[in-house]
Coordinates of C-alpha atoms in Angstrom, one line a residue:
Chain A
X1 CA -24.8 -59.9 -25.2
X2 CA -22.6 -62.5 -23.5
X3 CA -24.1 -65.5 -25.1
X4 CA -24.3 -64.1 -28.1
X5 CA -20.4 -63.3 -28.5
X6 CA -19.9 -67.1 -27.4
X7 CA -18.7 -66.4 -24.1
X8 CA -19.0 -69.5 -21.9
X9 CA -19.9 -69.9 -18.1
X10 CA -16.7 -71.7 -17.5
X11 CA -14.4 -69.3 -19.1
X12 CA -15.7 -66.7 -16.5
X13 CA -15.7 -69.3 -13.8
X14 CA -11.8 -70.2 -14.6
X15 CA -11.3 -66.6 -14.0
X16 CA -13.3 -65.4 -11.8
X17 CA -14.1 -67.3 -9.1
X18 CA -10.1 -68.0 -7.5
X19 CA -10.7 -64.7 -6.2
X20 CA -14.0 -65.7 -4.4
X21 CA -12.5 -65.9 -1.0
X22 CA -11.0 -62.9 -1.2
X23 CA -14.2 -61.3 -2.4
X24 CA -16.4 -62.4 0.2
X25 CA -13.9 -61.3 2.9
X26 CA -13.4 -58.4 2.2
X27 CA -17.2 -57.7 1.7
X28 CA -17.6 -59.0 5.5
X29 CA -15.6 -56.9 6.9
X30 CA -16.5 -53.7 4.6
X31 CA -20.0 -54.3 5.5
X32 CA -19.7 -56.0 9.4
X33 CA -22.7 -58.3 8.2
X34 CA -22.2 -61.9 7.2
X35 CA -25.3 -62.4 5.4
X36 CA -25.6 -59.4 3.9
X37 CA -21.6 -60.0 2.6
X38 CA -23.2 -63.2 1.1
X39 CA -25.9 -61.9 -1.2
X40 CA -23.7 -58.4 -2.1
X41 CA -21.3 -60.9 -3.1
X42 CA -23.5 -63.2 -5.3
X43 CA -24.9 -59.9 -6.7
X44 CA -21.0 -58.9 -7.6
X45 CA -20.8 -62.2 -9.1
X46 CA -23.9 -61.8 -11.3
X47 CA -22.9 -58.5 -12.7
X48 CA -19.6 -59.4 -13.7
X49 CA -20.9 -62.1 -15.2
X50 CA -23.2 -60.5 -17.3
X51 CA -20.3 -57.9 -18.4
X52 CA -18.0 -60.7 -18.7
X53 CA -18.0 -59.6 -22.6
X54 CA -16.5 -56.3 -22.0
X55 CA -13.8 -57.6 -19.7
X56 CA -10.1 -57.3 -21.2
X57 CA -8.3 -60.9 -21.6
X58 CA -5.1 -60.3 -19.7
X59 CA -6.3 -57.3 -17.8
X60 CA -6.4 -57.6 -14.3
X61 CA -9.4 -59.8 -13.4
X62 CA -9.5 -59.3 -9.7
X63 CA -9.1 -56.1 -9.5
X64 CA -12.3 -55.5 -12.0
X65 CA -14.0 -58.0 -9.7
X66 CA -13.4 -55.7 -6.7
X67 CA -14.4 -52.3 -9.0
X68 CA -17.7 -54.3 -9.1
X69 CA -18.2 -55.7 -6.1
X70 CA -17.5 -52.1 -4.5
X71 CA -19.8 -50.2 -6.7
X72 CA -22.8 -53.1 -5.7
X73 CA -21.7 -52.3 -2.1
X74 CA -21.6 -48.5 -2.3
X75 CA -25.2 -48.4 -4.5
X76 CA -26.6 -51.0 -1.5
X77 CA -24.8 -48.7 1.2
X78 CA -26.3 -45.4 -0.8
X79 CA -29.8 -46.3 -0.2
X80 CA -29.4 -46.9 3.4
X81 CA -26.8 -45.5 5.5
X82 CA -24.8 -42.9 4.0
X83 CA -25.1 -40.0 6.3
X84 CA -25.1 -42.3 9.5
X85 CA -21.3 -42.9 8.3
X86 CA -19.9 -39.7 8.1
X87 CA -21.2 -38.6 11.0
X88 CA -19.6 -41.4 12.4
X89 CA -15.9 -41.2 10.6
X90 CA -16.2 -37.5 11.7
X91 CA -16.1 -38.2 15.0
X92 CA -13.8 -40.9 15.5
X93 CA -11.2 -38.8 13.5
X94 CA -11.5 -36.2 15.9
X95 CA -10.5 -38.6 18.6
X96 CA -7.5 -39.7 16.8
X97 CA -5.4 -37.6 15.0
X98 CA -3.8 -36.6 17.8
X99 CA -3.0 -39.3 20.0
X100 CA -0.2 -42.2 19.3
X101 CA -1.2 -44.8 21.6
X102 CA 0.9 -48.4 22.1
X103 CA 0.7 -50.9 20.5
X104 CA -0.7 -54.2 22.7
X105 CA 1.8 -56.7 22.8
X106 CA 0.0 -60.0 23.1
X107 CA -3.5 -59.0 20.5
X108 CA -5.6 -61.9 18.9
X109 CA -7.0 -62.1 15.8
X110 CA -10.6 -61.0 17.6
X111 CA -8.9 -58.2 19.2
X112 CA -8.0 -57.2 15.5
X113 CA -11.3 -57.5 14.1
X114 CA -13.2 -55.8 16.6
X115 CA -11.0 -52.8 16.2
X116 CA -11.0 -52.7 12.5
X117 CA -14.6 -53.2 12.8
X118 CA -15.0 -49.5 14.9
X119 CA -12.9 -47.8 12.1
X120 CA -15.1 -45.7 9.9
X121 CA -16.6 -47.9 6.6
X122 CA -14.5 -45.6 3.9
X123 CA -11.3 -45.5 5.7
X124 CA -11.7 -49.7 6.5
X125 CA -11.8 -50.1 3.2
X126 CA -8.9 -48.4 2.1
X127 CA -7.4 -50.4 4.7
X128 CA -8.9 -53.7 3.6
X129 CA -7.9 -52.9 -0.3
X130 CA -4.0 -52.1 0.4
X131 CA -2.9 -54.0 3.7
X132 CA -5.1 -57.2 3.1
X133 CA -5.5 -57.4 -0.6
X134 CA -2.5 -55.9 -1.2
X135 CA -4.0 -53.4 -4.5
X136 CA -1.6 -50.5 -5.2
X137 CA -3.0 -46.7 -4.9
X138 CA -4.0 -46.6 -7.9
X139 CA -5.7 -49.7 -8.7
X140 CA -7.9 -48.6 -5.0
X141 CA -8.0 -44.8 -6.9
X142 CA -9.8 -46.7 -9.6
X143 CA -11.5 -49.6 -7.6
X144 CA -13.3 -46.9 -5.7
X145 CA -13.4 -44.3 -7.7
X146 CA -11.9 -41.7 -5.8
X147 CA -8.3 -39.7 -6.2
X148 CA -4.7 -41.1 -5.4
X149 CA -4.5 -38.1 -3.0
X150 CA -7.6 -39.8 -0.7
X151 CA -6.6 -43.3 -0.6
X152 CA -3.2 -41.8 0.9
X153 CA -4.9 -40.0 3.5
X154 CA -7.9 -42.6 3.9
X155 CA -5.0 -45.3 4.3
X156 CA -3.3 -43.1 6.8
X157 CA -5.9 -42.2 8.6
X158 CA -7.5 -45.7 8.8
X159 CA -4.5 -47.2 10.2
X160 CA -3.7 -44.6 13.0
X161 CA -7.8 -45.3 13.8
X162 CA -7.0 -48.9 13.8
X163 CA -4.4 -48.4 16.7
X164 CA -6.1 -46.5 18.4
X165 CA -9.1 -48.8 18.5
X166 CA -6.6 -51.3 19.3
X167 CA -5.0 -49.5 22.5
X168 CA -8.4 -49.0 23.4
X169 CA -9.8 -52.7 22.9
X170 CA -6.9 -54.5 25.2
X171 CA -6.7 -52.2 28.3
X172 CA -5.2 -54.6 30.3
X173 CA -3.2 -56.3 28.8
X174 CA 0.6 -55.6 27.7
X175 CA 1.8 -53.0 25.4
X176 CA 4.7 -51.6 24.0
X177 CA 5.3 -47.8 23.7
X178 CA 6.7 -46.0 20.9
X179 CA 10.1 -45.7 22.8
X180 CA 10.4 -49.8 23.2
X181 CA 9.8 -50.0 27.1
X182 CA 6.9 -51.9 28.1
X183 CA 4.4 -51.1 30.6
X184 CA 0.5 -52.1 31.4
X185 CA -2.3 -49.3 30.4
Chain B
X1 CA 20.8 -38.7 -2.8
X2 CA 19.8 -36.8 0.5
X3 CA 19.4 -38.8 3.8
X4 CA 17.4 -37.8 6.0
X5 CA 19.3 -37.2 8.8
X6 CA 18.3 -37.5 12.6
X7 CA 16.2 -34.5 14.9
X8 CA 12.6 -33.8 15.6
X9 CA 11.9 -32.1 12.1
X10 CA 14.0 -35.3 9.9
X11 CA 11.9 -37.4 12.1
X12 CA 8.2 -36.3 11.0
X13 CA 9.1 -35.7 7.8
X14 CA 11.0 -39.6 7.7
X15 CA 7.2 -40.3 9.3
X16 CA 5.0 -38.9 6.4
X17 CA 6.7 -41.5 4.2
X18 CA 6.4 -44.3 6.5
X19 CA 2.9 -45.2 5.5
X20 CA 4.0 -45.0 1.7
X21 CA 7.0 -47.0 2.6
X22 CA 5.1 -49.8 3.9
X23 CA 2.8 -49.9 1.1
X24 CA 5.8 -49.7 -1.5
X25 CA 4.8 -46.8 -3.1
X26 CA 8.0 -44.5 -2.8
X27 CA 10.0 -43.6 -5.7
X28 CA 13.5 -45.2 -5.4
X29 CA 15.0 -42.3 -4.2
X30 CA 12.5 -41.5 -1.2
X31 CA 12.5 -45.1 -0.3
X32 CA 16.4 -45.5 0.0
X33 CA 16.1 -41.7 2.0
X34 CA 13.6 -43.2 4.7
X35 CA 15.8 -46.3 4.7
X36 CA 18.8 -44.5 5.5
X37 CA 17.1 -42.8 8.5
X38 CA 15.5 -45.8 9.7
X39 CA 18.9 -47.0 9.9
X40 CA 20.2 -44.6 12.3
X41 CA 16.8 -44.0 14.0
X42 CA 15.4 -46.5 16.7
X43 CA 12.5 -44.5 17.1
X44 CA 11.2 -44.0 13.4
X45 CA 12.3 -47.5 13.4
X46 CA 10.4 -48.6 16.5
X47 CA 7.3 -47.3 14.4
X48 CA 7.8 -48.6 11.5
X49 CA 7.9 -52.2 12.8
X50 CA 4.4 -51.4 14.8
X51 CA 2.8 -50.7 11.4
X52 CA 4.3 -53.4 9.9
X53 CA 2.7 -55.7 12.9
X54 CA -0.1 -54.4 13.0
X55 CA -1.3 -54.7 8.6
X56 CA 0.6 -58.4 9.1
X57 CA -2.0 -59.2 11.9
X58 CA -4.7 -57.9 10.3
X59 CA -3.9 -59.2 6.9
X60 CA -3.7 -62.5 8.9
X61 CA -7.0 -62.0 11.0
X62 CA -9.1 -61.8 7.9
X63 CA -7.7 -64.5 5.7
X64 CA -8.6 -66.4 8.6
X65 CA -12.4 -66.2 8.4
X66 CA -14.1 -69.4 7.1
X67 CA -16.1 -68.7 3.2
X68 CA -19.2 -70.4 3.6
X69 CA -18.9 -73.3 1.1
X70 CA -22.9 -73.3 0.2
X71 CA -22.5 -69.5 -0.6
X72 CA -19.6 -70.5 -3.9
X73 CA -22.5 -72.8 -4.9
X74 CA -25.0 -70.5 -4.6
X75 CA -23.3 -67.8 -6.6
X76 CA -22.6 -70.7 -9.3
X77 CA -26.0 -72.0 -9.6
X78 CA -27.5 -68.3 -9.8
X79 CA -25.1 -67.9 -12.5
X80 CA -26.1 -70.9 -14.4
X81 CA -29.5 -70.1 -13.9
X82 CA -28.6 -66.8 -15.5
X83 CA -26.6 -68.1 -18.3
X84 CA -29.8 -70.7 -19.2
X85 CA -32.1 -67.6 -18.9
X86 CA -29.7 -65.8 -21.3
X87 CA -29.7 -68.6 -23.6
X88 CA -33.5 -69.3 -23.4
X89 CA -33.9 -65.3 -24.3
X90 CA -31.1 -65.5 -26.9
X91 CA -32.7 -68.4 -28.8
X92 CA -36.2 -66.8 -28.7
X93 CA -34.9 -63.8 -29.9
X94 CA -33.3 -65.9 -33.2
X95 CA -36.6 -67.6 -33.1
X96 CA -38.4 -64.6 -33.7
X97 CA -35.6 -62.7 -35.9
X98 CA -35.6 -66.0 -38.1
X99 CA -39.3 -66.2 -38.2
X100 CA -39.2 -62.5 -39.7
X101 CA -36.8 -63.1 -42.0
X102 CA -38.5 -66.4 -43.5
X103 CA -41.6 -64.5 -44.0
X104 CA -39.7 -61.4 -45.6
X105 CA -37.2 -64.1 -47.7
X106 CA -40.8 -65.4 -49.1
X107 CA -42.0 -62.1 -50.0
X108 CA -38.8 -61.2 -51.6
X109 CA -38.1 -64.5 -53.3
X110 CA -42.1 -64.0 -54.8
X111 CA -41.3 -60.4 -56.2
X112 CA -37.4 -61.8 -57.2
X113 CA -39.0 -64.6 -58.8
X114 CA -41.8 -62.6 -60.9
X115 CA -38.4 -60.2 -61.7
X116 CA -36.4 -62.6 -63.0
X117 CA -39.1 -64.0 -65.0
X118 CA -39.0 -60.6 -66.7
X119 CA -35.6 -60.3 -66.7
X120 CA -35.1 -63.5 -68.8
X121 CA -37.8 -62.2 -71.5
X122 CA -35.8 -58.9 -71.3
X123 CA -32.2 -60.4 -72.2
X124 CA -33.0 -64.2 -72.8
X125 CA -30.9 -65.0 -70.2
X126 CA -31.1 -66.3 -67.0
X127 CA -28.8 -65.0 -64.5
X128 CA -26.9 -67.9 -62.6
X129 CA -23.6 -67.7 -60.6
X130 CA -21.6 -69.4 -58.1
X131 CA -21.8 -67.2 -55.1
X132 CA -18.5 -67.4 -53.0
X133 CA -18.2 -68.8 -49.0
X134 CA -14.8 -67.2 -48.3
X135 CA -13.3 -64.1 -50.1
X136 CA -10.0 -62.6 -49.3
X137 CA -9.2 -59.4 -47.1
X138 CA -8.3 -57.5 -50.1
X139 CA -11.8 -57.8 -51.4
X140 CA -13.3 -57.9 -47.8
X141 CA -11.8 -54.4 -47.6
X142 CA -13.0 -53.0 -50.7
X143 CA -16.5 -54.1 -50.1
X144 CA -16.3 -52.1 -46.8
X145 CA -16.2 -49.1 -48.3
X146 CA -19.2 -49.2 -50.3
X147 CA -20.8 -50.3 -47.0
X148 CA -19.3 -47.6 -44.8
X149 CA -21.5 -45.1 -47.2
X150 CA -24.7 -47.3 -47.0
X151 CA -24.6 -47.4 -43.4
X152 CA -23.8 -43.8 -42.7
X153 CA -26.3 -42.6 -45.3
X154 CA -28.9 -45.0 -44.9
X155 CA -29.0 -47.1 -41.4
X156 CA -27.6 -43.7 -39.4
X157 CA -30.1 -41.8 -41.4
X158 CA -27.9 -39.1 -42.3
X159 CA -30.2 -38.5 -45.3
X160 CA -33.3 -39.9 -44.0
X161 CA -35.8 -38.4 -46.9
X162 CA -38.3 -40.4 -48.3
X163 CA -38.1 -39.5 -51.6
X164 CA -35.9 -36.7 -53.5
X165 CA -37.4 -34.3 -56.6
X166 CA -36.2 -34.8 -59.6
X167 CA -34.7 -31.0 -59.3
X168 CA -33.1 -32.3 -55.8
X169 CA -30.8 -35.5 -57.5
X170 CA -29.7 -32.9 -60.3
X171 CA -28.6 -30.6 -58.0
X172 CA -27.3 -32.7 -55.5
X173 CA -25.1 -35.0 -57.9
X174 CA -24.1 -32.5 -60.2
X175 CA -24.4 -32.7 -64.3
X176 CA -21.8 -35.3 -64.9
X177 CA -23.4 -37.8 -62.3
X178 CA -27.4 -37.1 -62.9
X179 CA -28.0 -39.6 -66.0
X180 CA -27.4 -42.5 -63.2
X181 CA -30.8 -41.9 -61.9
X182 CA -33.0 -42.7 -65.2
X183 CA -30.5 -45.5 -65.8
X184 CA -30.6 -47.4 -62.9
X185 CA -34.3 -46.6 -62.5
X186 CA -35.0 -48.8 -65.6
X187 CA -32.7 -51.7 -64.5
X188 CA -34.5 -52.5 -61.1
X189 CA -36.8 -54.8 -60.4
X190 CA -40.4 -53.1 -61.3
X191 CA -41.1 -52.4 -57.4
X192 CA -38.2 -50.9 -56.5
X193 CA -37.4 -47.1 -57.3
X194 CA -34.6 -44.0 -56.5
X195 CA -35.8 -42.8 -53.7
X196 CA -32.3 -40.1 -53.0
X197 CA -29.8 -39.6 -54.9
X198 CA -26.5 -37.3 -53.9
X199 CA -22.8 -37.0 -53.6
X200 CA -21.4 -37.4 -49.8
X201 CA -18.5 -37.6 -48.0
X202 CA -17.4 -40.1 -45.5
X203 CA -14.1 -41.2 -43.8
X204 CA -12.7 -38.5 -46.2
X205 CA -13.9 -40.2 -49.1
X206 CA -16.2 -38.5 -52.2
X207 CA -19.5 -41.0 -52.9
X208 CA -21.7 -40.2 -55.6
X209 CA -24.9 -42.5 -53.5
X210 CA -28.5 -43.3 -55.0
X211 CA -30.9 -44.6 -52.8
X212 CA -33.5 -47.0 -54.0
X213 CA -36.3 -48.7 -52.3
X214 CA -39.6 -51.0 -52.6
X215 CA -41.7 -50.7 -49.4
X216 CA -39.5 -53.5 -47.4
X217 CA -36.4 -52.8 -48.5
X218 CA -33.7 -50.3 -49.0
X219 CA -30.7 -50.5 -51.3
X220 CA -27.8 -48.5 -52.2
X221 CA -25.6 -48.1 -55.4
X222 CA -22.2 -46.6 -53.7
X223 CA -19.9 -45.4 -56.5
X224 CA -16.0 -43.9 -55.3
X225 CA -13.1 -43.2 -57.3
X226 CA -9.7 -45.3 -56.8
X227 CA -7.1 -45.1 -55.7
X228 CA -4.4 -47.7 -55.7
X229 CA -7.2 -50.2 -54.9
X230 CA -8.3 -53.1 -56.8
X231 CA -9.9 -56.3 -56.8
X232 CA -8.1 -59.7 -56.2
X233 CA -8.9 -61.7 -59.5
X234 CA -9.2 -64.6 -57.6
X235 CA -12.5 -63.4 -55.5
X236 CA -14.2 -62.3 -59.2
X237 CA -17.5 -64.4 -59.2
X238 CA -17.6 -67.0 -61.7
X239 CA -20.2 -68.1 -64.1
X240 CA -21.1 -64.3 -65.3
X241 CA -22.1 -62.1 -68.1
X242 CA -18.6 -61.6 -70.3
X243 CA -19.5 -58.4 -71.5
X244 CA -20.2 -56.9 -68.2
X245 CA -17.7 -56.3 -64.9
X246 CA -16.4 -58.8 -62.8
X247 CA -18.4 -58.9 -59.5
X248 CA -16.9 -59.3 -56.7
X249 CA -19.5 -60.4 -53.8
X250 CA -19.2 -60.9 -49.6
X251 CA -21.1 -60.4 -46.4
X252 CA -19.6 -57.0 -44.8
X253 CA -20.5 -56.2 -41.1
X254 CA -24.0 -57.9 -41.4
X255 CA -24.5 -56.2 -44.9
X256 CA -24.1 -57.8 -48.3
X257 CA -22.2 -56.0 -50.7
X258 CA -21.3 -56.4 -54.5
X259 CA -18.5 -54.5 -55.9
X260 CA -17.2 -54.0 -59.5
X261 CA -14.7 -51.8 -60.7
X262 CA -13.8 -49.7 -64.1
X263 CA -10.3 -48.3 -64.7
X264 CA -11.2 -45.2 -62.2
X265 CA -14.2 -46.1 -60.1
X266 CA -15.6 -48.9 -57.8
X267 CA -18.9 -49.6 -57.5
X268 CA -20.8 -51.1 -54.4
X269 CA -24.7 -52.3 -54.3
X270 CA -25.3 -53.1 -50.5
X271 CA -28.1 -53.9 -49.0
X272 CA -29.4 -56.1 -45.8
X273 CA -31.1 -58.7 -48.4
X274 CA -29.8 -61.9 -48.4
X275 CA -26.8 -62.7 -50.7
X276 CA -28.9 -63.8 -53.5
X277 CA -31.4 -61.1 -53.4
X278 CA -28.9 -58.6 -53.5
X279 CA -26.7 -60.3 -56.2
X280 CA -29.8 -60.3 -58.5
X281 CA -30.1 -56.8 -58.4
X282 CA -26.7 -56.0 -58.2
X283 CA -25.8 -57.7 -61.6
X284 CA -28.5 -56.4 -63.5
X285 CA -27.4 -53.0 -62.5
X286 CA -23.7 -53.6 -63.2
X287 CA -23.6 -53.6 -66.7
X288 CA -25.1 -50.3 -67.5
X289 CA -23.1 -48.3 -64.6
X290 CA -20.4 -50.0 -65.4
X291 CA -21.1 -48.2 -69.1
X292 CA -21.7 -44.9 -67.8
X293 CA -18.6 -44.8 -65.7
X294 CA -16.2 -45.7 -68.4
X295 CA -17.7 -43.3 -71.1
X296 CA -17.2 -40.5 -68.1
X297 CA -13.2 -41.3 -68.1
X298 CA -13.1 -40.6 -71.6

């Protein structure tokens, strides 16, 4: 038990909470729901504090925190909405793999999050774990529990979906092709 | 070094890399062959810095969104509230544990105190000794060893019989070992009797074991023969017997264990009484094993 192996709040607090931010983002956009981000979170939180005692000194903190916070959001997701999504990545990869479209020139932050919000929840975050957070293959291999092999083609996948989404979200405005001349869609 | 030179086929394989490349997860050599190309290909290149825009946007889209400060204070108080509920359970469960173990220390110190009454009319002598607070590692590590045996024997129930025949102990510890049985029989306390008595093995080490019990509490006499080992003179518990061994006494992975040694034996009694408790009965046994063992290296 925590308590009993003298374990003190603050000591995990010192630790664990820098990476709060970074937490609850990512749980936003995994998830697409603010409020439900906020009590995932707080339940990621709680579990790592009660296995605070079986947490490594000088292991890597955050990503344990994100190993947890994942496996409360995939045992929340796993009640609820697991075939709906891969239905739904299905499909969208079907639309994708083969098209390149350009990139907009002039995109805002919204025009971003709307599209990464339309790519499918596994490859997202794949995405969200290596282009935001910046986690290596095999700390997302581990953080998710799933092979090197996928979070290559997840990552892959996810961004070419993110383009596309992109190119589909601004089609008015700017872009660039592939070949550097510019031209409006 | 092979550079991936320029045409449709370098091209898609230089763009198979590109996603590894951006994520730093090429081997040296891969990375400086996709460089290379890059180098002399605009439009490789041309997609490489789209990727690159693209994760730097995104990366700085969702840094941008606002953590709701009453949700870090919300996580924080659910976590003190945990950590008070943990304490509140924690403390009730000492509560309890301690309440058990002052009614079990009064039992025992009633039948200890009857016990030592009789001891004292037996030899004339009451037993008194200056239990230590610290010991060293050397004796620390000793005293394991006798507790290793207890606790595989005894609290994994690896020999979980109630009570061996007379026919069983003879068998099971062999002719030169049995005569330990009768003789520490009649040095325990009146309540207390061998209940198993055999030779093991654990952590590759031979233990002849006897098992005694009363109907609270179960103790074990853990005998092994040496090697190199020995105890630290400085740990030997003052204030004893002179004619018997020097007892060596500590608190071993929530057991307490007394050790003594002859020229080719040590000898454990560990139990889960308190230090006391276990001392008594480990000193009144001492003497007479510690007799048997040396007339068996004759």
């Amino acid at each position: 038990m925590a308590f009993g192996n003298g374990i003190k709040l603050q000591d995990f607090e010192s630790v664990a909470l820098p990476h709060f931010d970074d937490l609850y983002r990512t749980a936003a956009r995994v998830l697409g729901d603010r409020s439900e981000a906020e009590d995932l979170v707080q339940e990621a939180y709680l579990q790592a504090w009660k296995s605070f005692h079986r947490f490594e000194a000088g292991t890597n903190c955050r990503a344990w925190l994100f190993k947890i916070l994942f496996h409360v959001i995939h045992h929340h997701r796993r009640k609820w909405f697991n075939i709906k999504l891969i239905k739904e990545s299905d499909a969208i990869l079907e639309e994708v793999l083969t098209y390149e479209p350009p990139i907009p020139e002039h995109i805002t932050d919204e025009d971003i999050l709307l599209a990464l919000d339309k790519v499918p929840e596994e490859f997202r975050e794949v995405l969200l774990l290596s282009d935001v957070q910046e986690f290596s293959y095999k700390e997302i291999a581990d953080t998710l529990q799933i092979p090197m092999g996928t979070v290559m083609s997840r990552l892959s996948r996810g961004r070419k979906v993110l383009r596309t989404q992109l190119g589909e979200l601004a089609p008015n405005i700017q872009v660039r092709t592939a070949e550097g001349g510019e031209h409006r869609l | 070094m092979t550079v991936i030179p320029i045409g449709p086929k370098q091209c898609e394989k230089a763009r198979r890399y590109l996603d590894s490349y951006i994520s730093s997860e090429l081997t040296v050599e891969t990375n400086h062959d996709v460089l290379k190309h890059l180098e002399i290909c605009k439009e490789c290149s041309q997609i490489l810095q789209d990727l690159l825009l693209i994760r730097n946007r995104l990366r700085k889209a969702v840094n941008r969104e606002v953590v709701p400060a009453a949700l870090r204070e919300r996580v924080q108080r659910s976590m003190r509230q945990q950590h008070t509920g943990m304490k509140a359970q924690s403390w009730s469960r000492w509560a309890l544990a301690a309440a058990a173990a002052l009614i079990m220390c009064l039992g025992g110190w009633g039948t200890l105190h009857l016990w030592r009454l009789s001891q004292r009319t037996r030899t004339g002598t009451s037993l008194q000794a200056d239990l230590p607070a610290f010991i060293t590692n050397q004796t620390a590590s000793l005293l394991k060893i006798g507790v290793g045996d207890h606790v595989h024997c005894v609290v994994e129930h690896h020999d979980d019989r109630e009570q061996s025949t007379s026919e069983q102990m003879a068998k099971e510890l062999g002719p030169d070992y049995y005569g330990l049985v009768a003789l520490v029989d009649e040095q325990l306390p009146k309540n207390y009797s061998v209940s198993v008595a055999h030779q093991c093995d654990v952590n590759g080490r031979r233990f002849v074991h006897l098992i005694f019990k009363n109907q609270q509490n179960v103790l074990s006499l853990v005998i092994t023969r040496k090697g190199n080992e020995g105890f630290p003179i400085a740990d030997r518990i003052a204030g004893m017997n002179p004619r018997g061994p020097g007892l060596y006494q500590g608190q071993v992975e929530g057991y307490d264990a007394v050790g003594f040694e002859t020229k080719a034996y040590l000898a454990f009694v560990v139990s889960s009484l308190d230090k006391n408790a276990n001392f008594q009965i480990a000193s009144s046994l001492a003497p007479a094993v510690n007799t048997f063992l040396t007339h068996l290296e004759i």
